[in-house]
mmCIF file of C-alpha atoms in Angstrom:
data_model
loop_
_atom_site.group_PDB
_atom_site.id
_atom_site.type_symbol
_atom_site.label_atom_id
_atom_site.label_comp_id
_atom_site.label_asym_id
_atom_site.label_seq_id
_atom_site.Cartn_x
_atom_site.Cartn_y
_atom_site.Cartn_z
ATOM 1 C CA MET A 17 7.771 -6.667 1.784
ATOM 2 C CA ASN A 18 10.431 -8.966 3.184
ATOM 3 C CA GLU A 19 12.004 -5.956 4.956
ATOM 4 C CA THR A 20 8.786 -4.234 5.924
ATOM 5 C CA ASP A 21 8.091 -3.750 9.668
ATOM 6 C CA LEU A 22 4.623 -2.201 9.355
ATOM 7 C CA VAL A 23 1.997 -1.328 6.779
ATOM 8 C CA VAL A 24 0.072 1.921 7.299
ATOM 9 C CA CYS A 25 -3.095 1.700 5.201
ATOM 10 C CA SER A 26 -4.842 5.091 4.735
ATOM 11 C CA TYR A 27 -7.682 3.701 2.604
ATOM 12 C CA ASP A 28 -10.847 5.717 2.901
ATOM 13 C CA THR A 29 -13.079 2.981 4.332
ATOM 14 C CA GLN A 30 -16.150 4.468 2.568
ATOM 15 C CA VAL A 31 -14.566 4.636 -0.824
ATOM 16 C CA TYR A 32 -12.985 1.190 -0.568
ATOM 17 C CA GLN A 33 -15.725 -0.591 1.176
ATOM 18 C CA HIS A 34 -16.509 -2.851 -1.754
ATOM 19 C CA LYS A 35 -12.996 -3.027 -3.358
ATOM 20 C CA SER A 36 -10.260 -5.413 -2.807
ATOM 21 C CA SER A 37 -6.465 -5.720 -3.028
ATOM 22 C CA GLY A 38 -3.739 -8.202 -2.098
ATOM 23 C CA LEU A 39 -2.545 -6.161 0.808
ATOM 24 C CA ALA A 40 -4.036 -8.504 3.431
ATOM 25 C CA TRP A 41 -2.550 -11.512 1.787
ATOM 26 C CA LEU A 42 0.847 -9.880 1.435
ATOM 27 C CA ALA A 43 0.782 -8.805 5.125
ATOM 28 C CA SER A 44 -0.216 -12.348 6.076
ATOM 29 C CA HIS A 45 2.471 -14.023 4.006
ATOM 30 C CA PHE A 46 5.292 -11.771 5.290
ATOM 31 C CA ASP A 47 3.956 -11.527 8.889
ATOM 32 C CA VAL A 48 3.630 -7.751 8.752
ATOM 33 C CA PRO A 49 1.227 -5.910 11.079
ATOM 34 C CA VAL A 50 -1.180 -3.273 9.627
ATOM 35 C CA ILE A 51 -2.645 0.000 10.835
ATOM 36 C CA LEU A 52 -6.061 0.887 9.337
ATOM 37 C CA ARG A 53 -8.295 3.947 9.390
ATOM 38 C CA GLY A 54 -11.427 2.003 10.290
ATOM 39 C CA GLU A 55 -13.401 -1.104 10.070
ATOM 40 C CA CYS A 56 -13.734 -2.293 6.498
ATOM 41 C CA TRP A 57 -13.353 -5.304 4.245
ATOM 42 C CA LEU A 58 -9.576 -5.176 4.906
ATOM 43 C CA SER A 59 -10.012 -5.471 8.669
ATOM 44 C CA ARG A 60 -12.352 -8.422 8.127
ATOM 45 C CA GLU A 61 -9.773 -10.116 5.884
ATOM 46 C CA LEU A 62 -6.894 -9.459 8.317
ATOM 47 C CA LEU A 63 -9.013 -11.058 11.100
ATOM 48 C CA ARG A 64 -9.610 -14.142 8.933
ATOM 49 C CA LEU A 65 -5.961 -14.387 8.184
ATOM 50 C CA GLY A 66 -4.816 -13.842 11.722
ATOM 51 C CA VAL A 67 -2.687 -10.706 10.821
ATOM 52 C CA PRO A 68 -2.124 -8.335 13.748
ATOM 53 C CA PHE A 69 -3.687 -4.915 13.057
ATOM 54 C CA VAL A 70 -4.799 -1.783 14.865
ATOM 55 C CA ILE A 71 -7.549 0.679 13.881
ATOM 56 C CA ASN A 72 -6.747 4.337 14.205
ATOM 57 C CA PRO A 73 -9.587 6.582 12.823
ATOM 58 C CA SER A 74 -7.416 9.729 13.096
ATOM 59 C CA LEU A 75 -4.919 8.257 10.608
ATOM 60 C CA THR A 76 -4.548 10.676 7.780
ATOM 61 C CA THR A 77 -1.946 11.681 5.175
ATOM 62 C CA HIS A 78 -3.371 15.094 4.625
ATOM 63 C CA GLY A 79 -0.547 17.522 5.006
ATOM 64 C CA ALA A 80 1.749 14.874 6.378
ATOM 65 C CA LEU A 81 3.528 13.712 3.288
ATOM 66 C CA GLN A 82 5.943 15.873 1.256
ATOM 67 C CA ALA A 83 7.010 15.153 -2.309
ATOM 68 C CA ALA A 84 10.678 14.443 -2.553
ATOM 69 C CA GLN A 85 12.778 16.334 -5.101
ATOM 70 C CA GLY A 86 13.860 13.308 -7.080
ATOM 71 C CA ASP A 87 15.393 12.899 -10.490
ATOM 72 C CA ILE A 88 12.347 13.119 -12.840
ATOM 73 C CA TYR A 89 14.234 11.597 -15.853
ATOM 74 C CA TYR A 90 15.252 8.563 -13.725
ATOM 75 C CA ARG A 91 11.718 8.089 -12.510
ATOM 76 C CA GLU A 92 10.167 8.294 -15.948
ATOM 77 C CA SER A 93 12.802 6.034 -17.372
ATOM 78 C CA LEU A 94 11.830 3.239 -14.929
ATOM 79 C CA TYR A 95 8.380 3.190 -16.330
ATOM 80 C CA ALA A 96 9.255 3.555 -19.999
ATOM 81 C CA ASP A 97 8.917 0.839 -22.552
ATOM 82 C CA LEU A 98 11.692 -1.814 -21.808
ATOM 83 C CA LEU A 99 13.106 -1.696 -25.354
ATOM 84 C CA THR A 100 13.440 2.102 -25.181
ATOM 85 C CA TRP A 101 15.081 1.838 -21.771
ATOM 86 C CA LEU A 102 17.577 -0.783 -22.988
ATOM 87 C CA THR A 103 18.647 1.132 -26.060
ATOM 88 C CA GLU A 104 19.371 4.379 -24.192
#
């Protein structure tokens, strides 16, 4: 987060209307502006914390993101049991 310039939050405001996360607090601590899809608990929290944000209802990731062709073994090894990872 220390090197982050902007957070794009594509939460579905209906699905997440009663849920919480630490995103607003992290954005506040690191002085990172946020883009949201709509008014929601997160926009209210960002207002309370004084974090700059903008609402863009057309924000969507549908069809915009592509999966990278990464090294599957490497990725899986990062999330393996630590003892297994150390002994390999």
